[in-house]
Amino acid sequence: MRKYTNNKFMKAICITLMLAISGPSAFALPPDPDNAALLYYQAFLLYEQPDESTRDLLKDVSEGKIEPSKKIIEYVEGCHTSLELAMVGSEIPMCHWGVRFSEGFAANLPFLAQARFLYRLVVADARILAGQGAYREALSRCLVAKRMGQHMGDNVLISVFVAISIDKGANNCIRDILGRMPADVETLQWLKTQVATVPTRALSINHALKLEQEVALQTMRVENIDMLVETLTGAGIEVSDEMLKAVDKMSLEKCREHYSNHMSAMQNVLSAPMTYAKKYRELEKLDKRAKSEAKGNTDAAITAFLAPASAKAYNLSSNAHAINNATRTAVDIYIIKAKTGKLPDGLPADSPKDPFSGKDFEYEVTKNSFVLHCQAEDLEKNEIHQYEFKVSK
Amino acid sequence: MRPKENIEKFVRVGKPRVTTSRQMDKRTLDDSFEAMEQTIRTKSADHKPSVPRIIFQSRMIKLTATAAVIIVAIGLISLFVHQGPDEQIGYDQSPTKMMSAISLTMAYRRGGIDTLDEQCEKAIRMLGPRPLHLTLGQLLSENNG
């Protein structure tokens, strides 16, 4: 009798446990997306389409050219759903945009266009918040923009360029906010950590070149001639039937070989341990050679057309690196100022370097600001960059 | 100088400067073939062709055809080289085409991030407006009348 009762008791416990375990899982909600792109795509769909003048005003506000007007503040407030999605999306490490690389250079990258607008919205919001004295939230928006920039990825060169441009805009906004916010050690320490923890894998031009090379080589095949035509027409070149008849397997093979050698040489220079100046000059030589060869060598024609201007791309990336390092150095200087009440006499130890010279930035204190000077020339623009950071009294 | 050498010299000397349009290529081909046919018709009406003349004519046809193909090929290459990324291209494409990797890349090469923005904004405008809010609740209420 006792045994029977025990069995019944055990069964009841087992059933209760099973129900307890299976109950919640049966009604569990699907997880939120683990791909940031899915949230960004939703953000792109849910902002209010601005009219021409609002779009222009938003651009100017995001670039800090004008103060936010009532119209812009209301517009940005109306886009809060998109802003929220951007904020959540930027926190997710993985971001796959779903680009169909099998389509070659004809693959669509609509996210680049939309991301440019969303970035403006985020940075305009940052400037509005800073204007209202909510500096930490404002800086937080700038970090959202920086992470968004990283999410553009480095699969193709154009996405790296967009990423660099977004990052530059976010850094400019951080610089403006730092220049007007009152000394606040806690917020500055937080910013220092945040800037340091924005995904550190720098978007690589070399990675983009590798993938572009693969795409181009696939395109330069007789069996993919339609794709090549699509690429050329996408670039605004009219390709006639007569022209197509003149292209055969042999001629394309020679073009492939030339292009491949050129791109490999470019990648070798980019990955070699060289100073900025040496690397820039080497890449410039390669770019010039590709152009001059195309004039007398038909095998080089497609190379001249599809290969990017590598020296220019490298320069752009060096510029982005310099602005980032200057911002990080400046945050350290603002922290010292907030703690001691005055600007330091020299740069803090282990400050990030100026990538143009490989040395520390030159530090200069002026009446209402401090300036970080690069110590070598930007060889494309023939100028020495300097970054001024205002200091509030 | 023999005709073959003439053609070779023409191709060698003129190669980098030749820029032909689609219409020009077609006209060159048509003119060449018409001229050949006319020559053959005229000559054959007056004279009975001798064996060396037949051989010469056949060589001429081959040479002219080869030259035409070379000119077309050079036209293609010249287009690649001369109608490069630096040229201004109109926005007569569809918004989807304007969003392709190559089209965006060319926009960037033409005028940097500003030109890219311009193209992107144009494409977005053409794609049309989107809803301001679209929640699950709204969709349900619309479906339920």
Coordinates of C-alpha atoms in Angstrom, one line a residue:
Chain A
M1 CA 0.0 0.0 0.0
R2 CA 2.8 2.3 1.0
K3 CA 4.8 1.4 -2.2
Y4 CA 1.7 2.2 -4.3
T5 CA 1.3 5.6 -2.7
N6 CA 5.0 6.4 -3.2
N7 CA 4.7 5.5 -6.9
K8 CA 1.7 7.8 -7.3
F9 CA 3.5 10.5 -5.5
M10 CA 6.6 10.2 -7.8
K11 CA 4.5 10.2 -10.9
A12 CA 2.8 13.5 -9.8
I13 CA 6.2 15.1 -9.1
C14 CA 7.4 14.0 -12.6
I15 CA 4.4 15.3 -14.4
T16 CA 4.6 18.6 -12.5
L17 CA 8.3 18.9 -13.4
M18 CA 7.6 18.1 -17.0
L19 CA 4.9 20.7 -17.2
A20 CA 7.2 23.2 -15.5
I21 CA 10.0 22.6 -18.0
S22 CA 7.9 22.3 -21.1
G23 CA 5.5 25.1 -20.3
P24 CA 7.7 28.2 -20.7
S25 CA 9.5 26.8 -23.8
A26 CA 6.2 26.1 -25.6
F27 CA 5.3 29.8 -25.3
A28 CA 8.7 31.3 -25.5
L29 CA 8.9 34.3 -27.9
P30 CA 11.3 34.1 -30.8
P31 CA 14.6 35.9 -30.0
D32 CA 15.3 39.4 -31.2
P33 CA 17.5 39.6 -34.3
D34 CA 21.2 38.9 -33.8
N35 CA 22.0 40.6 -37.1
A36 CA 22.2 44.4 -36.8
A37 CA 21.3 44.8 -40.5
L38 CA 17.8 43.6 -39.9
L39 CA 17.2 46.3 -37.4
Y40 CA 18.8 49.0 -39.6
Y41 CA 16.6 47.9 -42.5
Q42 CA 13.5 48.4 -40.2
A43 CA 14.9 51.8 -39.3
F44 CA 15.2 52.7 -43.0
L45 CA 11.6 51.8 -43.5
L46 CA 10.2 53.8 -40.6
Y47 CA 11.5 57.3 -40.7
E48 CA 9.3 60.1 -42.1
Q49 CA 10.2 60.9 -45.7
P50 CA 11.5 64.5 -45.4
D51 CA 10.8 67.2 -47.9
E52 CA 13.7 68.9 -49.8
S53 CA 14.2 71.7 -47.3
T54 CA 14.0 69.5 -44.2
R55 CA 16.6 67.1 -45.8
D56 CA 19.0 70.0 -46.4
L57 CA 18.5 71.5 -43.0
L58 CA 19.1 68.1 -41.4
K59 CA 22.3 67.8 -43.3
D60 CA 23.5 71.2 -42.1
V61 CA 22.5 70.5 -38.5
S62 CA 24.3 67.1 -38.5
E63 CA 27.4 68.8 -39.9
G64 CA 27.3 71.5 -37.2
K65 CA 26.9 74.2 -39.7
I66 CA 23.6 75.6 -38.2
E67 CA 21.9 75.2 -34.8
P68 CA 18.9 72.9 -34.8
S69 CA 15.6 74.9 -35.6
K70 CA 12.2 74.0 -34.1
K71 CA 11.3 72.4 -37.4
I72 CA 14.3 70.0 -37.3
I73 CA 13.8 69.2 -33.6
E74 CA 10.2 68.2 -34.3
Y75 CA 11.2 66.2 -37.4
V76 CA 13.9 64.3 -35.5
E77 CA 11.5 63.7 -32.6
G78 CA 9.1 62.2 -35.1
C79 CA 11.8 59.7 -36.2
H80 CA 12.2 58.3 -32.8
T81 CA 11.3 54.7 -33.9
S82 CA 14.1 54.7 -36.5
L83 CA 16.5 56.2 -34.0
E84 CA 15.7 53.6 -31.4
L85 CA 16.2 50.8 -33.9
A86 CA 19.6 52.3 -34.9
M87 CA 20.6 52.4 -31.3
V88 CA 19.7 48.8 -30.7
G89 CA 21.2 47.7 -34.0
S90 CA 24.5 49.4 -33.3
E91 CA 24.9 47.3 -30.2
I92 CA 24.8 44.0 -32.0
P93 CA 28.2 42.8 -33.1
M94 CA 27.2 40.9 -36.2
C95 CA 26.0 42.8 -39.3
H96 CA 25.3 41.0 -42.5
W97 CA 23.6 43.2 -45.1
G98 CA 22.7 40.3 -47.4
V99 CA 24.6 41.6 -50.5
R100 CA 24.4 39.2 -53.5
F101 CA 28.0 39.2 -54.4
S102 CA 27.3 36.6 -57.1
E103 CA 25.8 39.5 -59.1
G104 CA 29.3 41.0 -59.3
F105 CA 29.6 44.8 -59.4
A106 CA 25.9 45.0 -60.4
A107 CA 25.0 43.8 -56.9
N108 CA 22.7 46.4 -55.2
L109 CA 23.9 48.1 -52.0
P110 CA 20.8 50.1 -51.1
F111 CA 21.8 50.1 -47.4
L112 CA 24.7 52.5 -48.2
A113 CA 22.3 55.3 -49.3
Q114 CA 19.9 54.7 -46.4
A115 CA 22.6 54.4 -43.9
R116 CA 23.9 57.9 -44.8
F117 CA 20.5 59.3 -44.0
L118 CA 20.1 57.4 -40.8
Y119 CA 23.6 58.5 -39.7
R120 CA 22.6 62.2 -40.2
L121 CA 19.5 61.6 -38.2
V122 CA 21.5 60.1 -35.3
V123 CA 24.1 62.9 -35.4
A124 CA 21.5 65.6 -35.6
D125 CA 19.8 64.1 -32.6
A126 CA 23.2 64.2 -30.8
R127 CA 23.5 67.9 -31.5
I128 CA 20.0 68.6 -30.4
L129 CA 20.6 66.7 -27.1
A130 CA 23.9 68.6 -26.6
G131 CA 22.0 71.8 -27.1
Q132 CA 19.7 70.8 -24.3
G133 CA 22.6 70.0 -22.0
A134 CA 22.2 66.2 -22.2
Y135 CA 25.9 65.7 -23.1
R136 CA 26.2 62.1 -22.1
E137 CA 23.2 61.1 -24.2
A138 CA 24.6 63.3 -27.0
L139 CA 27.9 61.5 -26.9
S140 CA 26.1 58.2 -26.7
R141 CA 24.4 59.0 -30.1
C142 CA 27.9 59.8 -31.6
L143 CA 29.0 56.3 -30.5
V144 CA 25.9 54.9 -32.2
A145 CA 27.0 56.6 -35.4
K146 CA 30.6 55.3 -35.0
R147 CA 29.4 51.7 -34.5
M148 CA 27.0 52.1 -37.5
G149 CA 30.0 53.2 -39.5
Q150 CA 31.8 50.0 -38.6
H151 CA 28.7 48.0 -39.6
M152 CA 29.0 49.3 -43.2
G153 CA 31.7 46.6 -43.5
D154 CA 34.8 46.2 -45.7
N155 CA 33.6 43.8 -48.3
V156 CA 33.7 46.4 -51.0
L157 CA 35.7 49.6 -51.2
I158 CA 32.7 51.8 -51.5
S159 CA 31.3 50.6 -48.2
V160 CA 34.7 51.4 -46.6
F161 CA 34.5 54.9 -48.0
V162 CA 31.0 55.4 -46.6
A163 CA 32.1 53.9 -43.2
I164 CA 35.1 56.4 -43.1
S165 CA 32.8 59.3 -43.9
I166 CA 30.3 58.3 -41.2
D167 CA 33.1 57.9 -38.6
K168 CA 34.6 61.3 -39.6
G169 CA 31.2 62.9 -39.0
A170 CA 30.8 61.2 -35.7
N171 CA 34.2 62.3 -34.6
N172 CA 33.5 65.9 -35.6
C173 CA 30.4 65.8 -33.5
I174 CA 32.2 64.4 -30.5
R175 CA 34.8 67.2 -30.9
D176 CA 32.1 69.9 -30.9
I177 CA 30.3 68.4 -27.9
L178 CA 33.6 68.1 -25.9
G179 CA 34.3 71.7 -26.7
R180 CA 31.0 73.0 -25.2
M181 CA 30.3 70.6 -22.3
P182 CA 31.3 71.5 -18.8
A183 CA 34.1 69.5 -17.1
D184 CA 32.7 66.1 -16.1
V185 CA 35.3 63.5 -15.2
E186 CA 32.8 60.6 -15.0
T187 CA 31.3 61.3 -18.4
L188 CA 34.8 61.7 -20.0
Q189 CA 36.1 58.5 -18.4
W190 CA 33.0 56.7 -19.7
L191 CA 33.6 58.2 -23.2
K192 CA 37.2 57.1 -23.1
T193 CA 36.2 53.5 -22.4
Q194 CA 33.4 53.6 -25.0
V195 CA 35.6 55.0 -27.7
A196 CA 38.2 52.3 -26.9
T197 CA 35.6 49.6 -27.1
V198 CA 33.9 50.5 -30.4
P199 CA 34.8 47.5 -32.5
T200 CA 38.5 47.8 -32.9
R201 CA 38.9 45.8 -36.1
A202 CA 39.7 48.7 -38.4
L203 CA 37.9 48.4 -41.7
S204 CA 40.5 47.2 -44.1
I205 CA 41.0 48.5 -47.6
N206 CA 43.1 45.4 -48.3
H207 CA 40.1 43.1 -47.4
A208 CA 37.9 45.1 -49.7
L209 CA 40.4 44.9 -52.5
K210 CA 40.6 41.1 -52.1
L211 CA 36.9 40.7 -52.5
E212 CA 36.6 43.2 -55.3
Q213 CA 39.4 41.3 -57.1
E214 CA 37.5 38.1 -56.8
V215 CA 34.3 39.7 -58.1
A216 CA 36.1 41.4 -61.0
L217 CA 37.9 38.2 -62.0
Q218 CA 34.6 36.3 -62.1
T219 CA 33.1 39.1 -64.2
M220 CA 35.9 39.1 -66.8
R221 CA 34.9 35.7 -68.3
V222 CA 33.3 35.0 -71.6
E223 CA 30.6 33.0 -69.8
N224 CA 29.9 36.0 -67.6
I225 CA 30.0 38.6 -70.4
D226 CA 26.5 39.7 -69.5
M227 CA 27.7 40.6 -66.0
L228 CA 30.6 42.5 -67.5
V229 CA 28.3 44.4 -69.8
E230 CA 26.0 45.2 -66.8
T231 CA 29.1 46.5 -64.9
L232 CA 30.1 48.7 -67.8
T233 CA 26.6 50.0 -68.5
G234 CA 26.2 50.6 -64.7
A235 CA 29.2 52.9 -65.1
G236 CA 27.6 54.7 -67.9
I237 CA 29.5 53.0 -70.8
E238 CA 27.5 52.0 -73.8
V239 CA 28.5 48.6 -75.1
S240 CA 27.4 47.7 -78.6
D241 CA 27.0 44.3 -80.2
E242 CA 29.9 45.0 -82.5
M243 CA 32.2 45.6 -79.5
L244 CA 31.0 42.4 -77.9
K245 CA 31.9 40.4 -81.0
A246 CA 35.4 41.7 -80.8
V247 CA 35.9 40.3 -77.3
D248 CA 37.0 36.7 -77.1
K249 CA 38.2 34.3 -74.4
M250 CA 41.8 35.0 -75.2
S251 CA 41.6 38.8 -74.9
L252 CA 39.6 38.5 -71.7
E253 CA 42.2 36.0 -70.3
K254 CA 44.9 38.5 -70.9
C255 CA 42.9 41.3 -69.2
R256 CA 42.3 39.0 -66.3
E257 CA 46.0 38.3 -65.9
H258 CA 46.9 42.0 -66.1
Y259 CA 44.2 43.0 -63.6
S260 CA 45.2 40.2 -61.2
N261 CA 48.9 41.1 -61.2
H262 CA 48.0 44.8 -60.6
M263 CA 45.7 44.1 -57.7
S264 CA 48.1 41.7 -56.1
A265 CA 50.9 44.3 -56.3
M266 CA 48.6 46.8 -54.7
Q267 CA 47.7 44.4 -51.8
N268 CA 51.4 43.6 -51.3
V269 CA 52.2 47.3 -50.8
L270 CA 49.2 47.9 -48.5
S271 CA 50.1 45.0 -46.2
A272 CA 53.9 45.7 -46.2
P273 CA 55.4 47.4 -43.1
M274 CA 56.2 50.8 -44.6
T275 CA 55.9 54.4 -43.5
Y276 CA 52.9 56.4 -44.7
A277 CA 55.0 58.4 -47.2
K278 CA 56.7 55.3 -48.7
K279 CA 53.5 53.4 -49.0
Y280 CA 51.6 56.3 -50.5
R281 CA 54.4 56.9 -53.2
E282 CA 54.5 53.1 -54.0
L283 CA 50.7 53.0 -54.5
E284 CA 50.8 56.2 -56.5
K285 CA 53.4 54.6 -58.8
L286 CA 51.1 51.6 -59.3
D287 CA 48.1 53.8 -60.1
K288 CA 50.1 55.8 -62.6
R289 CA 51.5 52.7 -64.3
A290 CA 48.0 51.2 -64.7
K291 CA 46.8 54.4 -66.4
S292 CA 49.8 54.7 -68.7
E293 CA 49.8 51.0 -69.6
A294 CA 46.2 51.3 -70.7
K295 CA 47.2 53.7 -73.4
G296 CA 49.4 51.3 -75.3
N297 CA 48.4 47.9 -74.0
T298 CA 45.0 46.6 -74.6
D299 CA 45.4 44.0 -71.9
A300 CA 45.5 46.8 -69.4
A301 CA 42.3 48.5 -70.5
I302 CA 40.0 46.8 -68.0
T303 CA 42.5 47.2 -65.2
A304 CA 42.6 50.9 -65.6
F305 CA 38.8 50.9 -65.5
L306 CA 38.1 48.5 -62.6
A307 CA 41.1 48.9 -60.3
P308 CA 40.6 51.6 -57.7
A309 CA 42.9 54.6 -57.2
S310 CA 44.8 52.9 -54.4
A311 CA 46.9 55.8 -53.2
K312 CA 43.7 57.9 -52.8
A313 CA 42.0 55.1 -50.9
Y314 CA 45.0 54.6 -48.6
N315 CA 45.2 58.3 -48.0
L316 CA 41.5 58.5 -47.0
S317 CA 42.0 55.6 -44.6
S318 CA 45.1 57.3 -43.1
N319 CA 43.1 60.5 -42.6
A320 CA 40.3 58.6 -40.8
H321 CA 43.0 57.0 -38.6
A322 CA 44.5 60.4 -37.8
I323 CA 41.1 61.9 -36.8
N324 CA 40.3 58.9 -34.6
N325 CA 43.7 59.0 -32.8
A326 CA 43.4 62.8 -32.4
T327 CA 39.9 62.3 -30.8
R328 CA 41.2 59.7 -28.4
T329 CA 44.2 61.9 -27.4
A330 CA 41.9 64.8 -26.9
V331 CA 39.6 62.9 -24.5
D332 CA 42.7 62.1 -22.4
I333 CA 43.6 65.8 -22.3
Y334 CA 40.0 66.8 -21.4
I335 CA 40.1 64.3 -18.5
I336 CA 43.3 65.9 -17.2
K337 CA 41.7 69.4 -17.6
A338 CA 38.6 68.2 -15.7
K339 CA 40.6 66.7 -12.9
T340 CA 43.2 69.5 -12.5
G341 CA 41.3 72.5 -13.8
K342 CA 44.0 73.3 -16.4
L343 CA 45.3 71.9 -19.6
P344 CA 48.4 69.7 -19.3
D345 CA 51.8 71.1 -20.5
G346 CA 52.4 68.1 -22.7
L347 CA 50.6 65.0 -24.1
P348 CA 49.7 62.2 -21.8
A349 CA 52.1 59.2 -22.0
D350 CA 51.3 56.5 -24.6
S351 CA 49.0 58.8 -26.6
P352 CA 47.9 57.4 -30.0
K353 CA 50.3 58.4 -32.8
D354 CA 49.8 60.6 -35.8
P355 CA 49.7 58.0 -38.7
F356 CA 51.3 60.4 -41.2
S357 CA 54.5 60.7 -39.3
G358 CA 54.3 57.7 -37.0
K359 CA 55.2 60.1 -34.2
D360 CA 53.1 61.8 -31.4
F361 CA 50.9 64.7 -32.4
E362 CA 52.4 68.1 -31.8
Y363 CA 50.5 69.7 -29.0
E364 CA 49.8 73.4 -28.9
V365 CA 47.7 75.3 -26.3
T366 CA 46.0 78.4 -27.5
K367 CA 43.8 81.0 -25.7
N368 CA 40.5 79.0 -25.9
S369 CA 41.5 75.7 -27.2
F370 CA 44.3 73.1 -27.8
V371 CA 45.4 71.9 -31.2
L372 CA 46.9 68.6 -32.2
H373 CA 49.1 68.9 -35.3
C374 CA 50.2 66.1 -37.5
Q375 CA 53.9 66.0 -38.0
A376 CA 54.1 65.0 -41.6
E377 CA 52.3 66.1 -44.7
D378 CA 49.2 64.5 -46.3
L379 CA 50.8 63.8 -49.6
E380 CA 47.6 63.9 -51.6
K381 CA 46.5 67.3 -50.4
N382 CA 50.0 68.6 -49.7
E383 CA 49.0 69.9 -46.3
I384 CA 49.7 69.1 -42.7
H385 CA 46.4 68.4 -40.8
Q386 CA 45.6 69.9 -37.5
Y387 CA 42.7 69.3 -35.2
E388 CA 41.5 72.1 -32.9
F389 CA 39.5 71.3 -29.7
K390 CA 37.8 74.1 -28.0
V391 CA 37.9 74.4 -24.2
S392 CA 34.9 75.7 -22.3
K393 CA 35.7 78.0 -19.4
Chain B
M1 CA 54.1 50.2 -99.4
R2 CA 51.8 47.2 -99.7
P3 CA 48.1 47.4 -98.5
K4 CA 48.9 45.0 -95.6
E5 CA 51.7 47.2 -94.4
N6 CA 49.5 50.3 -94.8
I7 CA 46.8 48.8 -92.5
E8 CA 49.4 47.6 -90.0
K9 CA 51.0 51.1 -89.9
F10 CA 47.5 52.6 -89.5
V11 CA 46.7 50.4 -86.6
R12 CA 50.1 50.9 -84.9
V13 CA 50.2 54.6 -85.3
G14 CA 46.6 55.4 -84.8
K15 CA 45.8 53.0 -82.0
P16 CA 45.9 55.2 -78.9
R17 CA 43.9 58.0 -80.5
V18 CA 41.1 56.0 -82.1
T19 CA 37.7 56.6 -80.4
T20 CA 34.7 55.3 -82.2
S21 CA 31.0 55.4 -81.4
R22 CA 28.6 52.6 -82.0
Q23 CA 27.2 54.3 -85.1
M24 CA 30.8 54.9 -86.4
D25 CA 31.7 51.3 -86.0
K26 CA 28.7 50.1 -87.9
R27 CA 29.2 52.7 -90.6
T28 CA 32.8 51.7 -91.0
L29 CA 31.8 48.0 -91.4
D30 CA 28.9 48.8 -93.8
D31 CA 31.1 51.1 -95.9
S32 CA 33.9 48.6 -96.1
F33 CA 31.6 45.8 -97.3
E34 CA 29.7 48.0 -99.7
A35 CA 32.9 49.3 -101.2
M36 CA 34.2 45.8 -101.7
E37 CA 31.0 44.6 -103.3
Q38 CA 30.8 47.6 -105.6
T39 CA 34.4 47.1 -106.7
I40 CA 33.8 43.4 -107.4
R41 CA 30.6 44.2 -109.3
T42 CA 32.2 46.9 -111.4
K43 CA 35.3 45.0 -112.2
S44 CA 33.4 41.8 -113.0
A45 CA 31.2 43.6 -115.5
D46 CA 34.2 44.9 -117.4
H47 CA 36.7 42.1 -117.1
K48 CA 36.7 38.4 -116.6
P49 CA 38.6 38.0 -113.4
S50 CA 42.0 36.3 -113.7
V51 CA 43.4 33.9 -111.2
P52 CA 45.8 36.4 -109.6
R53 CA 43.0 39.0 -109.4
I54 CA 40.7 36.5 -107.6
I55 CA 43.5 35.8 -105.1
F56 CA 44.2 39.5 -104.7
Q57 CA 40.5 40.3 -104.2
S58 CA 40.1 37.5 -101.7
R59 CA 43.2 38.8 -99.8
M60 CA 41.8 42.3 -99.9
I61 CA 38.5 41.1 -98.4
K62 CA 40.3 39.3 -95.6
L63 CA 42.5 42.3 -94.9
T64 CA 39.6 44.8 -95.0
A65 CA 37.5 42.5 -92.7
T66 CA 40.5 42.1 -90.3
A67 CA 41.1 45.8 -90.2
A68 CA 37.4 46.4 -89.5
V69 CA 37.4 44.0 -86.6
I70 CA 40.6 45.5 -85.2
I71 CA 39.1 49.0 -85.5
V72 CA 36.0 47.8 -83.6
A73 CA 38.2 46.1 -81.0
I74 CA 40.2 49.3 -80.6
G75 CA 37.0 51.2 -80.3
L76 CA 35.9 49.0 -77.4
I77 CA 39.3 49.4 -75.7
S78 CA 39.3 53.1 -76.3
L79 CA 35.9 53.4 -74.7
F80 CA 37.2 51.6 -71.7
V81 CA 40.1 53.9 -71.5
H82 CA 38.8 57.2 -72.6
Q83 CA 35.2 57.0 -71.4
G84 CA 36.5 56.3 -67.9
P85 CA 35.2 57.0 -64.5
D86 CA 36.1 60.6 -64.6
E87 CA 33.4 61.5 -67.1
Q88 CA 30.1 63.0 -66.0
I89 CA 27.3 60.5 -66.3
G90 CA 23.7 61.5 -66.2
Y91 CA 21.2 60.1 -63.8
D92 CA 19.1 58.4 -66.5
Q93 CA 19.2 55.1 -64.7
S94 CA 16.5 53.5 -62.6
P95 CA 16.9 53.9 -58.8
T96 CA 17.8 50.2 -58.4
K97 CA 20.6 50.6 -61.0
M98 CA 21.8 53.7 -59.2
M99 CA 22.2 51.6 -56.0
S100 CA 24.5 49.0 -57.7
A101 CA 28.0 48.7 -56.4
I102 CA 29.5 49.9 -59.7
S103 CA 27.2 52.9 -60.0
L104 CA 27.9 54.0 -56.4
T105 CA 31.6 53.4 -56.9
M106 CA 31.6 55.6 -60.1
A107 CA 29.7 58.3 -58.3
Y108 CA 32.3 58.3 -55.6
R109 CA 35.1 58.4 -58.1
R110 CA 33.5 61.4 -59.8
G111 CA 33.1 63.6 -56.8
G112 CA 33.7 61.9 -53.5
I113 CA 31.1 61.4 -50.8
D114 CA 29.0 64.5 -51.8
T115 CA 28.4 63.1 -55.3
L116 CA 27.6 59.7 -53.7
D117 CA 25.1 61.4 -51.4
E118 CA 23.5 63.2 -54.3
Q119 CA 23.0 60.0 -56.2
C120 CA 21.7 58.2 -53.1
E121 CA 19.2 60.9 -52.3
K122 CA 18.0 61.0 -55.9
A123 CA 17.5 57.2 -55.8
I124 CA 15.7 57.4 -52.4
R125 CA 13.4 60.1 -53.7
M126 CA 12.6 58.1 -56.8
L127 CA 11.8 55.0 -54.6
G128 CA 9.1 57.0 -52.9
P129 CA 7.7 57.6 -49.4
R130 CA 7.5 55.1 -46.6
P131 CA 5.1 54.9 -43.7
L132 CA 6.1 56.8 -40.6
H133 CA 5.0 54.0 -38.2
L134 CA 4.0 50.5 -39.0
T135 CA 3.3 48.5 -35.8
L136 CA 1.9 45.1 -35.5
G137 CA -1.2 46.7 -33.8
Q138 CA -1.8 49.0 -36.8
L139 CA -1.6 46.1 -39.2
L140 CA -4.0 44.1 -37.2
S141 CA -6.5 46.9 -36.8
E142 CA -6.3 47.5 -40.6
N143 CA -6.9 43.9 -41.3
N144 CA -9.8 43.7 -38.9
G145 CA -11.4 46.7 -40.5

